[in-house]
PDB file of C-alpha atoms in Angstrom:
ATOM      1  CA  MET A   1      -0.062   0.085   0.022  1.00  0.00           C
ATOM      2  CA  LEU A   2       2.768   2.515   1.012  1.00  0.00           C
ATOM      3  CA  ALA A   3       4.745   1.570  -2.326  1.00  0.00           C
ATOM      4  CA  LEU A   4       1.429   2.536  -4.317  1.00  0.00           C
ATOM      5  CA  VAL A   5       1.098   5.667  -2.315  1.00  0.00           C
ATOM      6  CA  THR A   6       4.788   6.596  -3.048  1.00  0.00           C
ATOM      7  CA  ALA A   7       4.517   5.702  -6.760  1.00  0.00           C
ATOM      8  CA  SER A   8       1.342   7.917  -6.880  1.00  0.00           C
ATOM      9  CA  ALA A   9       3.264  10.819  -5.404  1.00  0.00           C
ATOM     10  CA  LEU A  10       5.837  10.237  -7.971  1.00  0.00           C
ATOM     11  CA  PHE A  11       3.479  10.474 -10.762  1.00  0.00           C
ATOM     12  CA  LEU A  12       1.883  13.547  -9.350  1.00  0.00           C
ATOM     13  CA  ARG A  13       5.648  15.142  -9.104  1.00  0.00           C
ATOM     14  CA  TRP A  14       5.697  14.900 -12.985  1.00  0.00           C
ATOM     15  CA  LEU A  15       2.502  16.406 -13.581  1.00  0.00           C
ATOM     16  CA  PRO A  16       4.023  19.651 -14.978  1.00  0.00           C
ATOM     17  CA  HIS A  17       6.138  17.740 -17.536  1.00  0.00           C
ATOM     18  CA  HIS A  18       3.621  15.139 -18.546  1.00  0.00           C
ATOM     19  CA  GLY A  19       0.350  17.090 -18.388  1.00  0.00           C
ATOM     20  CA  LEU A  20      -2.903  15.927 -16.963  1.00  0.00           C
ATOM     21  CA  SER A  21      -2.673  12.503 -18.508  1.00  0.00           C
ATOM     22  CA  ILE A  22      -0.380  11.705 -15.676  1.00  0.00           C
ATOM     23  CA  LEU A  23      -3.457  12.230 -13.442  1.00  0.00           C
ATOM     24  CA  LEU A  24      -4.729   8.720 -14.830  1.00  0.00           C
ATOM     25  CA  LEU A  25      -1.747   7.000 -13.387  1.00  0.00           C
ATOM     26  CA  PHE A  26      -2.188   8.766 -10.207  1.00  0.00           C
ATOM     27  CA  ALA A  27      -5.748   7.821  -9.995  1.00  0.00           C
ATOM     28  CA  VAL A  28      -5.117   4.090 -10.576  1.00  0.00           C
ATOM     29  CA  SER A  29      -2.200   3.869  -7.960  1.00  0.00           C
ATOM     30  CA  ALA A  30      -3.859   6.041  -5.448  1.00  0.00           C
ATOM     31  CA  GLY A  31      -7.232   4.177  -6.006  1.00  0.00           C
ATOM     32  CA  ALA A  32      -5.427   0.681  -5.593  1.00  0.00           C
ATOM     33  CA  ALA A  33      -3.596   2.028  -2.466  1.00  0.00           C
ATOM     34  CA  LEU A  34      -7.016   3.173  -0.898  1.00  0.00           C
ATOM     35  CA  ALA A  35      -8.655  -0.165  -1.861  1.00  0.00           C
ATOM     36  CA  ILE A  36      -6.011  -1.886   0.118  1.00  0.00           C
ATOM     37  CA  TYR A  37      -6.268   0.368   2.918  1.00  0.00           C
ATOM     38  CA  LEU A  38      -9.914  -0.158   3.189  1.00  0.00           C
ATOM     39  CA  THR A  39      -9.702  -3.969   2.979  1.00  0.00           C
ATOM     40  CA  GLN A  40      -6.579  -4.730   4.922  1.00  0.00           C
ATOM     41  CA  ARG A  41      -8.164  -4.954   8.361  1.00  0.00           C
ATOM     42  CA  ARG A  42     -10.483  -7.631   7.062  1.00  0.00           C
ATOM     43  CA  ARG A  43      -7.798  -9.580   5.203  1.00  0.00           C
ATOM     44  CA  TYR A  44      -5.466  -9.277   8.264  1.00  0.00           C
ATOM     45  CA  GLY A  45      -8.102 -10.673  10.430  1.00  0.00           C
ATOM     46  CA  ALA A  46      -8.903 -13.598   7.971  1.00  0.00           C
ATOM     47  CA  LYS A  47      -5.118 -14.439   7.780  1.00  0.00           C
ATOM     48  CA  SER A  48      -4.473 -14.200  11.648  1.00  0.00           C
ATOM     49  CA  HIS A  49      -7.457 -16.486  12.309  1.00  0.00           C
ATOM     50  CA  GLY A  50      -6.340 -18.648   9.445  1.00  0.00           C
ATOM     51  CA  VAL A  51      -2.842 -19.144  11.040  1.00  0.00           C
ATOM     52  CA  SER A  52      -4.401 -20.185  14.528  1.00  0.00           C
ATOM     53  CA  ARG A  53      -6.675 -22.751  12.587  1.00  0.00           C
ATOM     54  CA  GLU A  54      -3.548 -23.762  10.462  1.00  0.00           C
ATOM     55  CA  HIS A  55      -5.614 -23.202   7.335  1.00  0.00           C
ATOM     56  CA  VAL A  56      -5.158 -20.101   5.222  1.00  0.00           C
ATOM     57  CA  ASP A  57      -6.980 -19.945   1.820  1.00  0.00           C
ATOM     58  CA  ALA A  58      -4.697 -18.473  -0.870  1.00  0.00           C
ATOM     59  CA  ASP A  59      -5.911 -15.015  -1.679  1.00  0.00           C
ATOM     60  CA  ILE A  60      -6.071 -15.374  -5.420  1.00  0.00           C
ATOM     61  CA  THR A  61      -8.417 -12.513  -6.219  1.00  0.00           C
ATOM     62  CA  ALA A  62      -6.029  -9.980  -4.273  1.00  0.00           C
ATOM     63  CA  VAL A  63      -3.174 -11.363  -6.347  1.00  0.00           C
ATOM     64  CA  ILE A  64      -4.767 -11.142  -9.651  1.00  0.00           C
ATOM     65  CA  TRP A  65      -6.011  -7.489  -8.856  1.00  0.00           C
ATOM     66  CA  THR A  66      -2.536  -6.452  -7.612  1.00  0.00           C
ATOM     67  CA  ALA A  67      -0.784  -7.884 -10.695  1.00  0.00           C
ATOM     68  CA  PHE A  68      -3.570  -6.139 -12.965  1.00  0.00           C
ATOM     69  CA  THR A  69      -2.945  -2.786 -11.272  1.00  0.00           C
ATOM     70  CA  GLY A  70       0.741  -3.139 -12.113  1.00  0.00           C
ATOM     71  CA  ILE A  71       0.002  -3.905 -15.776  1.00  0.00           C
ATOM     72  CA  ALA A  72      -2.632  -1.241 -16.169  1.00  0.00           C
ATOM     73  CA  LEU A  73      -0.043   1.371 -14.804  1.00  0.00           C
ATOM     74  CA  GLY A  74       2.512   0.156 -17.439  1.00  0.00           C
ATOM     75  CA  VAL A  75      -0.073   0.457 -20.336  1.00  0.00           C
ATOM     76  CA  LEU A  76      -0.929   3.935 -19.168  1.00  0.00           C
ATOM     77  CA  GLY A  77       2.669   4.876 -18.565  1.00  0.00           C
ATOM     78  CA  ILE A  78       3.540   3.920 -21.980  1.00  0.00           C
ATOM     79  CA  GLY A  79       0.621   5.698 -23.387  1.00  0.00           C
ATOM     80  CA  VAL A  80       1.725   8.888 -21.504  1.00  0.00           C
ATOM     81  CA  VAL A  81       5.315   8.703 -22.492  1.00  0.00           C
ATOM     82  CA  LEU A  82       4.427   8.016 -26.278  1.00  0.00           C
ATOM     83  CA  ALA A  83       1.852  10.918 -26.221  1.00  0.00           C
ATOM     84  CA  GLY A  84       4.226  13.379 -24.544  1.00  0.00           C
TER      85      GLY A  84
ATOM     86  CA  MET B   1      -5.696 -35.514   8.958  1.00  0.00           C
ATOM     87  CA  THR B   2      -5.677 -33.279   5.824  1.00  0.00           C
ATOM     88  CA  ASN B   3      -8.524 -31.732   3.997  1.00  0.00           C
ATOM     89  CA  SER B   4      -8.687 -34.390   1.351  1.00  0.00           C
ATOM     90  CA  GLN B   5      -8.809 -37.082   4.002  1.00  0.00           C
ATOM     91  CA  GLN B   6     -12.041 -36.177   5.819  1.00  0.00           C
ATOM     92  CA  ALA B   7     -13.397 -38.903   8.139  1.00  0.00           C
ATOM     93  CA  PRO B   8     -17.150 -39.725   7.555  1.00  0.00           C
ATOM     94  CA  GLY B   9     -19.157 -37.447   9.656  1.00  0.00           C
ATOM     95  CA  ASP B  10     -16.606 -34.479   9.645  1.00  0.00           C
ATOM     96  CA  ALA B  11     -17.705 -31.193   8.317  1.00  0.00           C
ATOM     97  CA  ALA B  12     -16.954 -30.528   4.758  1.00  0.00           C
ATOM     98  CA  PRO B  13     -13.963 -28.324   4.132  1.00  0.00           C
ATOM     99  CA  PRO B  14     -15.212 -24.641   3.246  1.00  0.00           C
ATOM    100  CA  SER B  15     -15.626 -23.743  -0.409  1.00  0.00           C
ATOM    101  CA  ARG B  16     -12.580 -22.020  -1.904  1.00  0.00           C
ATOM    102  CA  GLY B  17     -14.503 -20.133  -4.510  1.00  0.00           C
ATOM    103  CA  LYS B  18     -14.761 -20.674  -8.352  1.00  0.00           C
ATOM    104  CA  ILE B  19     -11.593 -18.930  -9.131  1.00  0.00           C
ATOM    105  CA  ALA B  20      -9.516 -20.678  -6.619  1.00  0.00           C
ATOM    106  CA  GLU B  21     -11.084 -24.058  -7.770  1.00  0.00           C
ATOM    107  CA  ARG B  22     -10.282 -23.349 -11.287  1.00  0.00           C
ATOM    108  CA  LEU B  23      -6.669 -21.944 -11.002  1.00  0.00           C
ATOM    109  CA  LEU B  24      -5.542 -23.995  -8.034  1.00  0.00           C
ATOM    110  CA  PRO B  25      -7.142 -27.354  -8.689  1.00  0.00           C
ATOM    111  CA  GLY B  26      -6.570 -30.447  -6.468  1.00  0.00           C
ATOM    112  CA  GLY B  27      -4.013 -31.189  -3.949  1.00  0.00           C
ATOM    113  CA  GLU B  28      -4.133 -30.092  -0.355  1.00  0.00           C
ATOM    114  CA  GLU B  29      -3.941 -26.801   1.509  1.00  0.00           C
ATOM    115  CA  PRO B  30      -0.244 -26.115   2.208  1.00  0.00           C
ATOM    116  CA  ASP B  31       1.090 -24.926   5.723  1.00  0.00           C
ATOM    117  CA  PRO B  32      -0.465 -21.460   6.170  1.00  0.00           C
ATOM    118  CA  ARG B  33       3.005 -19.992   6.798  1.00  0.00           C
ATOM    119  CA  PHE B  34       4.031 -21.176   3.210  1.00  0.00           C
ATOM    120  CA  THR B  35       1.011 -19.480   1.540  1.00  0.00           C
ATOM    121  CA  LEU B  36       1.907 -16.368   3.599  1.00  0.00           C
ATOM    122  CA  ALA B  37       5.392 -16.653   2.598  1.00  0.00           C
ATOM    123  CA  ASN B  38       4.413 -16.988  -1.072  1.00  0.00           C
ATOM    124  CA  GLU B  39       2.228 -13.840  -0.858  1.00  0.00           C
ATOM    125  CA  ARG B  40       5.028 -11.765   0.794  1.00  0.00           C
ATOM    126  CA  THR B  41       7.421 -12.959  -2.208  1.00  0.00           C
ATOM    127  CA  PHE B  42       4.803 -11.853  -4.643  1.00  0.00           C
ATOM    128  CA  LEU B  43       4.434  -8.355  -2.872  1.00  0.00           C
ATOM    129  CA  ALA B  44       8.176  -7.897  -2.824  1.00  0.00           C
ATOM    130  CA  TRP B  45       8.114  -8.390  -6.781  1.00  0.00           C
ATOM    131  CA  ILE B  46       5.219  -6.015  -6.905  1.00  0.00           C
ATOM    132  CA  ARG B  47       7.246  -3.338  -5.091  1.00  0.00           C
ATOM    133  CA  THR B  48      10.096  -3.798  -7.517  1.00  0.00           C
ATOM    134  CA  SER B  49       7.658  -3.622 -10.424  1.00  0.00           C
ATOM    135  CA  LEU B  50       6.216  -0.283  -9.007  1.00  0.00           C
ATOM    136  CA  ALA B  51       9.691   1.190  -8.549  1.00  0.00           C
ATOM    137  CA  LEU B  52      10.335   0.283 -12.262  1.00  0.00           C
ATOM    138  CA  LEU B  53       6.993   1.975 -13.387  1.00  0.00           C
ATOM    139  CA  ALA B  54       7.759   5.164 -11.336  1.00  0.00           C
ATOM    140  CA  GLY B  55      11.217   5.131 -12.756  1.00  0.00           C
ATOM    141  CA  GLY B  56      10.090   4.852 -16.184  1.00  0.00           C
ATOM    142  CA  ILE B  57       7.733   7.923 -15.926  1.00  0.00           C
ATOM    143  CA  ALA B  58      10.494   9.798 -14.032  1.00  0.00           C
ATOM    144  CA  ILE B  59      13.228   9.132 -16.465  1.00  0.00           C
ATOM    145  CA  GLU B  60      11.334  10.558 -19.314  1.00  0.00           C
ATOM    146  CA  ALA B  61      11.068  13.913 -17.629  1.00  0.00           C
ATOM    147  CA  PHE B  62      14.199  13.650 -15.423  1.00  0.00           C
ATOM    148  CA  THR B  63      16.746  13.289 -18.159  1.00  0.00           C
ATOM    149  CA  SER B  64      15.609  15.671 -20.719  1.00  0.00           C
ATOM    150  CA  ASP B  65      18.893  17.652 -20.766  1.00  0.00           C
ATOM    151  CA  LEU B  66      21.107  14.607 -20.699  1.00  0.00           C
ATOM    152  CA  PHE B  67      19.702  12.183 -23.549  1.00  0.00           C
ATOM    153  CA  LEU B  68      18.154  12.731 -26.873  1.00  0.00           C
ATOM    154  CA  GLU B  69      14.424  12.357 -26.906  1.00  0.00           C
ATOM    155  CA  PRO B  70      14.318   8.869 -28.857  1.00  0.00           C
ATOM    156  CA  VAL B  71      16.794   7.482 -26.309  1.00  0.00           C
ATOM    157  CA  ARG B  72      14.847   8.967 -23.475  1.00  0.00           C
ATOM    158  CA  LYS B  73      11.557   7.598 -24.575  1.00  0.00           C
ATOM    159  CA  GLY B  74      13.141   4.257 -25.338  1.00  0.00           C
ATOM    160  CA  LEU B  75      14.502   3.931 -21.980  1.00  0.00           C
ATOM    161  CA  ALA B  76      11.279   4.984 -20.368  1.00  0.00           C
ATOM    162  CA  ILE B  77       9.359   2.336 -22.300  1.00  0.00           C
ATOM    163  CA  VAL B  78      11.849  -0.426 -21.475  1.00  0.00           C
ATOM    164  CA  LEU B  79      11.614   0.294 -17.967  1.00  0.00           C
ATOM    165  CA  LEU B  80       7.665   0.344 -18.095  1.00  0.00           C
ATOM    166  CA  LEU B  81       7.625  -2.894 -20.147  1.00  0.00           C
ATOM    167  CA  LEU B  82       9.838  -4.467 -17.752  1.00  0.00           C
ATOM    168  CA  GLY B  83       7.579  -3.180 -14.788  1.00  0.00           C
ATOM    169  CA  MET B  84       4.506  -4.783 -16.434  1.00  0.00           C
ATOM    170  CA  LEU B  85       6.286  -8.007 -17.317  1.00  0.00           C
ATOM    171  CA  LEU B  86       7.419  -8.208 -13.538  1.00  0.00           C
ATOM    172  CA  SER B  87       3.781  -7.649 -12.387  1.00  0.00           C
ATOM    173  CA  ALA B  88       2.422 -10.446 -14.674  1.00  0.00           C
ATOM    174  CA  GLY B  89       5.449 -12.553 -13.904  1.00  0.00           C
ATOM    175  CA  ALA B  90       4.994 -12.205 -10.134  1.00  0.00           C
ATOM    176  CA  ALA B  91       1.436 -13.349 -10.351  1.00  0.00           C
ATOM    177  CA  LEU B  92       2.347 -16.478 -12.497  1.00  0.00           C
ATOM    178  CA  ARG B  93       5.186 -17.236 -10.196  1.00  0.00           C
ATOM    179  CA  TRP B  94       2.761 -16.932  -7.078  1.00  0.00           C
ATOM    180  CA  LEU B  95       0.282 -19.145  -8.936  1.00  0.00           C
ATOM    181  CA  ARG B  96       3.026 -21.915  -9.991  1.00  0.00           C
ATOM    182  CA  VAL B  97       4.559 -21.965  -6.351  1.00  0.00           C
ATOM    183  CA  GLU B  98       0.963 -22.284  -4.775  1.00  0.00           C
ATOM    184  CA  ARG B  99       0.221 -25.133  -7.253  1.00  0.00           C
ATOM    185  CA  SER B 100       3.574 -26.907  -6.472  1.00  0.00           C
ATOM    186  CA  MET B 101       2.944 -26.599  -2.710  1.00  0.00           C
ATOM    187  CA  ARG B 102      -0.617 -27.905  -2.991  1.00  0.00           C
ATOM    188  CA  HIS B 103       0.693 -30.994  -4.699  1.00  0.00           C
ATOM    189  CA  LYS B 104       3.771 -31.202  -2.652  1.00  0.00           C
ATOM    190  CA  ALA B 105       6.013 -30.924  -5.932  1.00  0.00           C
ATOM    191  CA  PRO B 106       9.446 -29.215  -6.138  1.00  0.00           C
ATOM    192  CA  LEU B 107       9.150 -25.322  -6.410  1.00  0.00           C
ATOM    193  CA  PRO B 108       9.576 -23.933 -10.101  1.00  0.00           C
ATOM    194  CA  LEU B 109      12.680 -21.941 -10.860  1.00  0.00           C
ATOM    195  CA  PRO B 110      11.876 -18.228 -10.762  1.00  0.00           C
ATOM    196  CA  LEU B 111      11.934 -17.122 -14.416  1.00  0.00           C
ATOM    197  CA  ILE B 112      11.572 -13.437 -13.641  1.00  0.00           C
ATOM    198  CA  VAL B 113      15.027 -13.389 -11.899  1.00  0.00           C
ATOM    199  CA  PRO B 114      16.955 -13.741 -15.317  1.00  0.00           C
ATOM    200  CA  LEU B 115      14.502 -11.476 -16.886  1.00  0.00           C
ATOM    201  CA  LEU B 116      15.095  -8.647 -14.473  1.00  0.00           C
ATOM    202  CA  ALA B 117      18.843  -9.281 -14.354  1.00  0.00           C
ATOM    203  CA  GLY B 118      18.966  -9.411 -18.231  1.00  0.00           C
ATOM    204  CA  ALA B 119      16.903  -6.399 -18.757  1.00  0.00           C
ATOM    205  CA  GLY B 120      18.726  -4.361 -16.093  1.00  0.00           C
ATOM    206  CA  ALA B 121      21.995  -5.128 -17.648  1.00  0.00           C
ATOM    207  CA  VAL B 122      20.746  -4.161 -21.147  1.00  0.00           C
ATOM    208  CA  ALA B 123      19.271  -0.868 -19.804  1.00  0.00           C
ATOM    209  CA  ALA B 124      22.705  -0.144 -17.898  1.00  0.00           C
ATOM    210  CA  ALA B 125      24.621  -0.753 -21.026  1.00  0.00           C
ATOM    211  CA  VAL B 126      22.400   1.494 -23.162  1.00  0.00           C
ATOM    212  CA  VAL B 127      22.914   4.244 -20.491  1.00  0.00           C
ATOM    213  CA  LEU B 128      26.617   3.677 -20.296  1.00  0.00           C
ATOM    214  CA  VAL B 129      27.046   3.933 -24.177  1.00  0.00           C
ATOM    215  CA  PHE B 130      25.183   7.171 -24.328  1.00  0.00           C
ATOM    216  CA  VAL B 131      26.813   8.630 -21.299  1.00  0.00           C
ATOM    217  CA  LEU B 132      30.270   7.882 -22.911  1.00  0.00           C
ATOM    218  CA  TRP B 133      29.258   8.817 -26.380  1.00  0.00           C
ATOM    219  CA  ARG B 134      27.877  12.108 -25.466  1.00  0.00           C
TER     220      ARG B 134
END
């Protein structure tokens, strides 16, 4: 989550150079960070109960969404660089 | 007793969801510590990927007085592509490791390690050539 917040701040830093299109990258990374923040308490609870029960389900949805966020940021970034 | 060896009368194991059943079929639930360690490794790769993505955007703006525009754009796109590949590769590796652990099979080799090392070496060589040439 903090890495996404840092990345979103870095994207915002280059707003003067890249223009408003960089706001898309900021929105995706900040939105993903916010989603992680809002769900982390529930996920932490599930994982800690899982450790005590010795059964943790692999969180495949979270893995897919996180990877998708990285890919989306890359696609948008290439678009911003080529358009600039 | 494992989940696949339920005694008669035992409660059925909770459903894992359609996506999990499809992408992680069969086998037994591994030790939770291993599942969590696999997730931590995935997140470490994602952090590397985010650094490359942020670096790709920054290098295009940061090095405007150092490199010609085509070189700058090329380097930025290489870094962004590498970040994307690392994101996808991290998810694939997480899946392959999880499958191996469920089936008690040897862990697969990390294919994204040579990818990152090779691309990093190429990017460094390109930068070195242009810094010396300039």
